[in-house]
mmCIF file of C-alpha atoms in Angstrom:
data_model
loop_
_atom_site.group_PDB
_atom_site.id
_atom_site.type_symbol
_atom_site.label_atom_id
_atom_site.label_comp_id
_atom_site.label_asym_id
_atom_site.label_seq_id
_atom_site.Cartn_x
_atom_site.Cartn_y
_atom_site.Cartn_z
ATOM 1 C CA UNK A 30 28.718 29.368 18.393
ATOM 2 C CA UNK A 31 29.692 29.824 14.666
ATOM 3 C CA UNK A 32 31.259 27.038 12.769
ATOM 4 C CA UNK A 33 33.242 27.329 9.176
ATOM 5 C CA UNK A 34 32.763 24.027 8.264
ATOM 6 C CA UNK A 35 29.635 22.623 10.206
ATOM 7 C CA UNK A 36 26.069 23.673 9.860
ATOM 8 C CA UNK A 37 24.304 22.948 13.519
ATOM 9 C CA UNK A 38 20.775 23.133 14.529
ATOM 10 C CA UNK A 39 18.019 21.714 16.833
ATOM 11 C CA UNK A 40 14.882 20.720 15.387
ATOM 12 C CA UNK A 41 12.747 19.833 18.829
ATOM 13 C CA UNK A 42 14.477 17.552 20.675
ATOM 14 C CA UNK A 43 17.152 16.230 17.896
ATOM 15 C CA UNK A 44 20.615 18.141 17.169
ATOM 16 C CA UNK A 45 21.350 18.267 14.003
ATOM 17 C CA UNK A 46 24.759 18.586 12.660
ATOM 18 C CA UNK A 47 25.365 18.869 8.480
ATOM 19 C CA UNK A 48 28.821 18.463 6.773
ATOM 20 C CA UNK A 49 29.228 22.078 5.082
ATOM 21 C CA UNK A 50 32.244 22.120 2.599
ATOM 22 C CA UNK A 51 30.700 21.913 -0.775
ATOM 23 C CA UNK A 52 33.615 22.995 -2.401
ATOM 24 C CA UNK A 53 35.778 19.511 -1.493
ATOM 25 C CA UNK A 54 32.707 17.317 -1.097
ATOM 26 C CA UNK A 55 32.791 17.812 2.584
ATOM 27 C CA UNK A 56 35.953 16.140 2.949
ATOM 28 C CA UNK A 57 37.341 16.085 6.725
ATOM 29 C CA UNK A 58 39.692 17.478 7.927
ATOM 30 C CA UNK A 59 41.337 19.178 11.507
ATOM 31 C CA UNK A 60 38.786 21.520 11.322
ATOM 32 C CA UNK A 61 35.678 19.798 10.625
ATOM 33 C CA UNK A 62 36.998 17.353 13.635
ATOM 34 C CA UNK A 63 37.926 20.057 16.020
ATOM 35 C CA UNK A 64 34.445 21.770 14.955
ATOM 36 C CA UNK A 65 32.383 17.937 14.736
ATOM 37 C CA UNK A 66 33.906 17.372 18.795
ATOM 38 C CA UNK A 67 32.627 21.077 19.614
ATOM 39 C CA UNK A 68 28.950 20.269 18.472
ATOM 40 C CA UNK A 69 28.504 17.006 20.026
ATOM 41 C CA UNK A 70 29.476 18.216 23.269
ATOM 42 C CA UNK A 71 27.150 21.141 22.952
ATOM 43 C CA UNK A 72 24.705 18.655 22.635
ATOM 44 C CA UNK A 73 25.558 16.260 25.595
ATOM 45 C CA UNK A 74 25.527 19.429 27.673
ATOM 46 C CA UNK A 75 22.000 20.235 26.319
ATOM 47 C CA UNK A 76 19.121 18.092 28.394
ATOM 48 C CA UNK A 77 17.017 18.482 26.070
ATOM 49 C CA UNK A 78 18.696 17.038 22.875
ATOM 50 C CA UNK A 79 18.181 12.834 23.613
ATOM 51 C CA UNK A 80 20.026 12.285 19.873
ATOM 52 C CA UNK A 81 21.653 13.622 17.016
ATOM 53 C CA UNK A 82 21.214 13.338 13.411
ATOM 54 C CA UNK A 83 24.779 13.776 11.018
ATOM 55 C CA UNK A 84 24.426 14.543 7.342
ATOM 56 C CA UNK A 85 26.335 15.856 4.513
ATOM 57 C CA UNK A 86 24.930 17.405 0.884
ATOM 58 C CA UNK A 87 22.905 15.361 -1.572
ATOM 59 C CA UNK A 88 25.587 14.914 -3.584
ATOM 60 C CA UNK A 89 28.019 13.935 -0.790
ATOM 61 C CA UNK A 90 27.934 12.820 2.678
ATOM 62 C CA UNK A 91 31.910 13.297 2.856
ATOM 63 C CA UNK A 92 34.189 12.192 -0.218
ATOM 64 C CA UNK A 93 36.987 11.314 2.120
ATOM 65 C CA UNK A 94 39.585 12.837 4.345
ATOM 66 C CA UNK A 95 41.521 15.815 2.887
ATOM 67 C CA UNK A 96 44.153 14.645 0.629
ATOM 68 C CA UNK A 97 45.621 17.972 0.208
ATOM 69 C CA UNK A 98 46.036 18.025 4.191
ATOM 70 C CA UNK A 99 47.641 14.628 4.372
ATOM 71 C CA UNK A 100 49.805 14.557 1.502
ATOM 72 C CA UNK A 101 52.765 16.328 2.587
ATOM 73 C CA UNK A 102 52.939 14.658 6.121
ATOM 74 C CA UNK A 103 55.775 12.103 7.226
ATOM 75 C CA UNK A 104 55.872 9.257 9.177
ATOM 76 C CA UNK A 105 57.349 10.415 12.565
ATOM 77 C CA UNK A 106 55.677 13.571 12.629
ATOM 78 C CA UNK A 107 51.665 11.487 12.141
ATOM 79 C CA UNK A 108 53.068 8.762 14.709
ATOM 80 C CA UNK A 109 54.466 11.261 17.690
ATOM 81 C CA UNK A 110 51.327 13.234 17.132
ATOM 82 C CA UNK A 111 48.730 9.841 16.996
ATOM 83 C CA UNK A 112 47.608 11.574 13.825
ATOM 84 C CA UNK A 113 43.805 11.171 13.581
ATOM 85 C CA UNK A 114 43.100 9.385 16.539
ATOM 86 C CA UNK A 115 41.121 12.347 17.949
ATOM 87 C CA UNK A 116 38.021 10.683 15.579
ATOM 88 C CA UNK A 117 37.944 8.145 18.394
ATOM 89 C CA UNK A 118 36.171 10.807 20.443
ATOM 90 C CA UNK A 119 33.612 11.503 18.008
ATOM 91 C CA UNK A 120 32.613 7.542 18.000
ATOM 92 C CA UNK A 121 32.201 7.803 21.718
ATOM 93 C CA UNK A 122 29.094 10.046 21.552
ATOM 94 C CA UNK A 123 27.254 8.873 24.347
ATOM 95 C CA UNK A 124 23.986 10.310 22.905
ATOM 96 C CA UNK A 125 22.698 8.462 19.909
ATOM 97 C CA UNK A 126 23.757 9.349 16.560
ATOM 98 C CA UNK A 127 22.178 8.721 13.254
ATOM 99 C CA UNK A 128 23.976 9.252 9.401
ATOM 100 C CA UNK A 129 22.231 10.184 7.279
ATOM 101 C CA UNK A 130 23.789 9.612 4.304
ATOM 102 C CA UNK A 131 23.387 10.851 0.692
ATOM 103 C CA UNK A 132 25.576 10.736 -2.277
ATOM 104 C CA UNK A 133 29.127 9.885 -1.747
ATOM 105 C CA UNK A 134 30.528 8.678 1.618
ATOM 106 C CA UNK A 135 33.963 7.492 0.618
ATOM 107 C CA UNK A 136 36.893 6.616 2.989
ATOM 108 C CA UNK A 137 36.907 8.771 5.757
ATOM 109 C CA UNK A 138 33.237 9.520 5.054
ATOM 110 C CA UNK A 139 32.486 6.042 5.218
ATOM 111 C CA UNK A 140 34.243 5.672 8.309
ATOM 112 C CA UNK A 141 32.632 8.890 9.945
ATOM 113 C CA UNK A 142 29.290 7.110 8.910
ATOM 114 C CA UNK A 143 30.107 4.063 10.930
ATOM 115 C CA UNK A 144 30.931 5.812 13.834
ATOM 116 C CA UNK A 145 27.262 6.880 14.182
ATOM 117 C CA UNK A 146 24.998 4.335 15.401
ATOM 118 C CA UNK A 147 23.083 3.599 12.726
ATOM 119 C CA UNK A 148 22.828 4.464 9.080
ATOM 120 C CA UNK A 149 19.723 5.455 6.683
ATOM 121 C CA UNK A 150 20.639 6.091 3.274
ATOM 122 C CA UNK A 151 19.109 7.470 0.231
ATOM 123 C CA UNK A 152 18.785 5.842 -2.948
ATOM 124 C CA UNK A 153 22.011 7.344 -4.300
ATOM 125 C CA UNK A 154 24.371 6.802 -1.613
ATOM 126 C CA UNK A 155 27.304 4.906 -2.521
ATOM 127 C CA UNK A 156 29.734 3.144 0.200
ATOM 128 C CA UNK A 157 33.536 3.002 -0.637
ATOM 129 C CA UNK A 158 37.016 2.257 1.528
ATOM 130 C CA UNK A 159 38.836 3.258 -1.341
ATOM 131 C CA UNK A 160 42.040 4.236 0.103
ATOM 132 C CA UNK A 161 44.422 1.489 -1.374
ATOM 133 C CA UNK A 162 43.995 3.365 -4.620
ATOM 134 C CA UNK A 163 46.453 5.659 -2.584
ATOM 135 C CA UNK A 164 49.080 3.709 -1.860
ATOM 136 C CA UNK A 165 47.489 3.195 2.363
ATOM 137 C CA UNK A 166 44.676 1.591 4.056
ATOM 138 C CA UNK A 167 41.608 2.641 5.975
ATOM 139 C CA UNK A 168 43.114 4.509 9.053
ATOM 140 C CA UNK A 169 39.450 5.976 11.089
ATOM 141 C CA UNK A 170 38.237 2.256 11.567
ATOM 142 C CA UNK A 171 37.436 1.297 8.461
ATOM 143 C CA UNK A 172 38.893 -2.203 8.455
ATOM 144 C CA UNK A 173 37.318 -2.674 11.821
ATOM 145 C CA UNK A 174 33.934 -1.429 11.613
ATOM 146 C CA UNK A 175 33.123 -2.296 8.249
ATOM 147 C CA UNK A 176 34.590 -6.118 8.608
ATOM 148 C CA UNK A 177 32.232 -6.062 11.973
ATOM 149 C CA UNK A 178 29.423 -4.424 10.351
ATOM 150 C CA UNK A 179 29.478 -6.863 6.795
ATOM 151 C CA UNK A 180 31.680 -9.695 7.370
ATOM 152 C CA UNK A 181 35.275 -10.311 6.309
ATOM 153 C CA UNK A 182 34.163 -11.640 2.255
ATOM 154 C CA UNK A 183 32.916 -8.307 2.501
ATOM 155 C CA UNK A 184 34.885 -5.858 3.796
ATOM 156 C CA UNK A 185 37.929 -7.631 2.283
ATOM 157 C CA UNK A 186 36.005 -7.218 -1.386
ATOM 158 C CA UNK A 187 35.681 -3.308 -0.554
ATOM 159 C CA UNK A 188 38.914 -2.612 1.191
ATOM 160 C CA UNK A 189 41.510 -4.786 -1.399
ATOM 161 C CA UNK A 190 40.190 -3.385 -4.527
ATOM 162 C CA UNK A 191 38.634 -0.513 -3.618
ATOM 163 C CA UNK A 192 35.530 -0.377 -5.188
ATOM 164 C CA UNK A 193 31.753 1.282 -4.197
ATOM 165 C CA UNK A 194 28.816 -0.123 -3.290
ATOM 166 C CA UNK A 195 25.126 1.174 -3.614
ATOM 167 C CA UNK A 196 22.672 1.931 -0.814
ATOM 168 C CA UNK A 197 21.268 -1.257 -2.208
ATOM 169 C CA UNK A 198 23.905 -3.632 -1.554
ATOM 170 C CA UNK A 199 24.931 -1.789 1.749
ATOM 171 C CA UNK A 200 21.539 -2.682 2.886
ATOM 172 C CA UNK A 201 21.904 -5.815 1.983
ATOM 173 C CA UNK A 202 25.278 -6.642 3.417
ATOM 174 C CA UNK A 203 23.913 -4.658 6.960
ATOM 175 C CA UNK A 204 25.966 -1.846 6.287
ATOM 176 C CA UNK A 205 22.632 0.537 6.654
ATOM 177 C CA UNK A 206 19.590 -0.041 8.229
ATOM 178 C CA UNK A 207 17.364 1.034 5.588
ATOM 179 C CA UNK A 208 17.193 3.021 2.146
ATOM 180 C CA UNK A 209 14.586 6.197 1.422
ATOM 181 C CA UNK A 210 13.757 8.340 -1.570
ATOM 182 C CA UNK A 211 16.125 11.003 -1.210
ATOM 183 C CA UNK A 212 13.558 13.955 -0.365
ATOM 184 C CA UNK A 213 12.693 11.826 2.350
ATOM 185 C CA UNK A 214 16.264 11.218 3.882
ATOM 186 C CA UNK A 215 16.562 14.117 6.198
ATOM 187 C CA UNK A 216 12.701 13.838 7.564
ATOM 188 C CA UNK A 217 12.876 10.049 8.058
ATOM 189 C CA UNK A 218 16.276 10.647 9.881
ATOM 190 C CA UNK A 219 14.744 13.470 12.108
ATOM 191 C CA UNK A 220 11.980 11.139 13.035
ATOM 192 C CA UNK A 221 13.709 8.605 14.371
ATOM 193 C CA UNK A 222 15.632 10.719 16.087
ATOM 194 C CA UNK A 223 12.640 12.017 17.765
ATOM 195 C CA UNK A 224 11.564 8.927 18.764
ATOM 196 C CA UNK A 225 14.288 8.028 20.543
ATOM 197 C CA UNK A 226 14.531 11.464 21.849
ATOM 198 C CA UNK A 227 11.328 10.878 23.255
ATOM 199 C CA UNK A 228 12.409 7.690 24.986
ATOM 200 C CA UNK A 229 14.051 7.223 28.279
ATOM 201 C CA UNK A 230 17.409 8.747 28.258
ATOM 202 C CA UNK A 231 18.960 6.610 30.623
ATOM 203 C CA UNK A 232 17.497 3.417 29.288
ATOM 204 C CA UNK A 233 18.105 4.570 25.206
ATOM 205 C CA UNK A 234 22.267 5.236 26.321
ATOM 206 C CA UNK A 235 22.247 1.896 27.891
ATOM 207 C CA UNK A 236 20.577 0.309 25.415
ATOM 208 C CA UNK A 237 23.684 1.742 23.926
ATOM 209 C CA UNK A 238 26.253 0.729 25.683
ATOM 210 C CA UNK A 239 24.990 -3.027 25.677
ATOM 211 C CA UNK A 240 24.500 -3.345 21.713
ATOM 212 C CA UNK A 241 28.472 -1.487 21.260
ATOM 213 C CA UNK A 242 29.415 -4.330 23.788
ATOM 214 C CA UNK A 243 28.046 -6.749 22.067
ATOM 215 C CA UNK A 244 31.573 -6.258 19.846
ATOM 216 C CA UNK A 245 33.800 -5.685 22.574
ATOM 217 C CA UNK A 246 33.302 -8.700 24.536
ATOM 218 C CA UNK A 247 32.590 -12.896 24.966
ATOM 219 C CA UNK A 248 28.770 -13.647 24.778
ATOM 220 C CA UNK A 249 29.273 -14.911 28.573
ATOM 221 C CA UNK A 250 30.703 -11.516 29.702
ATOM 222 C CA UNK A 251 27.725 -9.458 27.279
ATOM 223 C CA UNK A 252 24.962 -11.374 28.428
ATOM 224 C CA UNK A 253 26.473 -10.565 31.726
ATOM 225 C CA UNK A 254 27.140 -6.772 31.360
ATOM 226 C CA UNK A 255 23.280 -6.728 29.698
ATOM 227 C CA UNK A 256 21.774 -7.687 33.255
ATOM 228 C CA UNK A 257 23.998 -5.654 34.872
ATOM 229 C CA UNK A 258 21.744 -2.592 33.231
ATOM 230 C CA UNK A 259 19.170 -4.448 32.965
ATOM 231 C CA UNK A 260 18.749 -4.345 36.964
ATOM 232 C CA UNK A 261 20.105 -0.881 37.422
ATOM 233 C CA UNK A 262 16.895 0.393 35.230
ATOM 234 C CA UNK A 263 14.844 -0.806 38.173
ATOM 235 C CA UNK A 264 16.418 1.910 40.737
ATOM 236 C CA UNK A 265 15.016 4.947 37.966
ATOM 237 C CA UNK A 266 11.714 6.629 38.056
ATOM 238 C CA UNK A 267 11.381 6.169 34.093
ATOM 239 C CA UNK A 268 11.282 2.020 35.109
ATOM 240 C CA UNK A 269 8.341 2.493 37.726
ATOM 241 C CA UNK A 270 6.554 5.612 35.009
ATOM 242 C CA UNK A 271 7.427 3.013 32.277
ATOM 243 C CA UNK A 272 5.695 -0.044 33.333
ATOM 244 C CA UNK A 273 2.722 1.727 35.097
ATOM 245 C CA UNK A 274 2.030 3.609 31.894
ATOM 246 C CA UNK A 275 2.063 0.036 30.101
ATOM 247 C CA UNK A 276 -0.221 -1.310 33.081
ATOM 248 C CA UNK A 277 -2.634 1.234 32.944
ATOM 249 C CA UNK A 278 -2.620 1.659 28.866
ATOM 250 C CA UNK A 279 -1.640 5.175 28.697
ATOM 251 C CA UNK A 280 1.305 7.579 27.289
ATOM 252 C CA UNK A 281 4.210 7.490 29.730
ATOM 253 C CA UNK A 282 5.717 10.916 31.043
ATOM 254 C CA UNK A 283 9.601 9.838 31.064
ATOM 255 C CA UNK A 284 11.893 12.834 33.319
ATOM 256 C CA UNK A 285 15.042 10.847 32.076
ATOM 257 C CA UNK A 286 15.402 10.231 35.856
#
């Protein structure tokens, strides 16, 4: 399949998936989400892809949404059409999915970078919500998964004045997990996408589903859910490979079974 705005390849067992509008900093728009949906679900449909890997350019993950595409539209015709809403698909991705994140990732980029499961950043990525400079707030979860991500001081600093932070302080606040030299970005991404590729597939989209809980729900009703997978792991021949690997001190052979 060919793509305008989306570069997508597999490197062994990893899918990955690179931002390709240089010309407007990779800003998103119906196409890139139409086009983003497309190549995840090539790669849920693929066995043997067990994660993904998102990135942008070194100078920009993605600057924002297109402002060109969302200047001229009104009220009634965004709220009859739940205008943007289709980005809730892409943050369902059942299959892991890593940003990796370079340069700017700004509003809608920032957002897009939340909706993967985990972010490493290079040393000159810079975090922003910056869309009450325009007269409107985050709209793709950005007051959600940024206040849940770094705490309300926070997300309220970022989202009322507008203002970018460094890969530095987005470590710091637990906005990323960690920060790389930015020739490394792309290999340390691909890596730990491999390892989890190289997991159990059942138990990594569990292992999934339980952490994303963890935000949904009451600590009674997560601890709760958590055992609930916990035990159904024991009915899968990865659980019996798994722990007689571990008993017998060798590599296991996992059949994501």
């Amino acid at each position: 399949m060919s793509y305008e705005t989306l570069i997508v390849e597999t490197r062994g067992n990893v899918g990955l998936v690179t931002l390709n509008r240089p010309q407007a900093l990779n800003a998103l728009n119906s196409t890139v989400l139409k086009e983003l949906k497309e190549a995840y679900a090539a790669f849920h449909a693929d066995e043997t892809v067990g994660a993904i890997v998102l990135t942008g350019s070194e100078r920009a993950f993605a600057a924002g949404a297109d402002i060109k595409e969302m200047q001229p539209l009104q009220f009634a015709d965004i709220y009859k059409s739940d205008f943007i809403s289709g980005w809730d698909e892409v943050a369902k991705a059942r299959k892991p999915v890593i940003a990796a994140v370079s340069g700017f990732a700004l509003g809608g980029g920032c957002e897009l970078a939340m909706m993967c499961d985990f972010i490493i950043a290079s040393e000159t990525a810079k975090f922003g919500q910056p869309e009450i400079t325009l007269g409107v707030i985050p709209g793709m979860g950005g007051s959600q998964r940024l206040t849940r991500a770094v705490g309300k001081a926070k997300a309220m600093d970022l989202i009322l004045t507008g203002r970018m932070m460094d890969a530095a302080e987005a470590e710091r606040s637990g906005l990323v997990s960690r920060v790389v030299a930015s020739e490394r970005l792309i290999d340390e991404a691909l890596a730990a996408a491999e390892k989890i590729a190289s997991l159990s597939r059942p138990s990594v989209m569990m292992a999934k589903e339980a952490v994303n809980r963890a935000f949904e729900t009451t600590l009674e009703e997560g601890l709760r859910f958590e055992r609930r997978l916990f035990h159904s792991l024991f009915a899968t021949d990865d659980q019996k490979e798994g722990m007689a690997a571990f008993v017998e001190k060798r590599k296991p052979a996992f059949t994501h079974r």
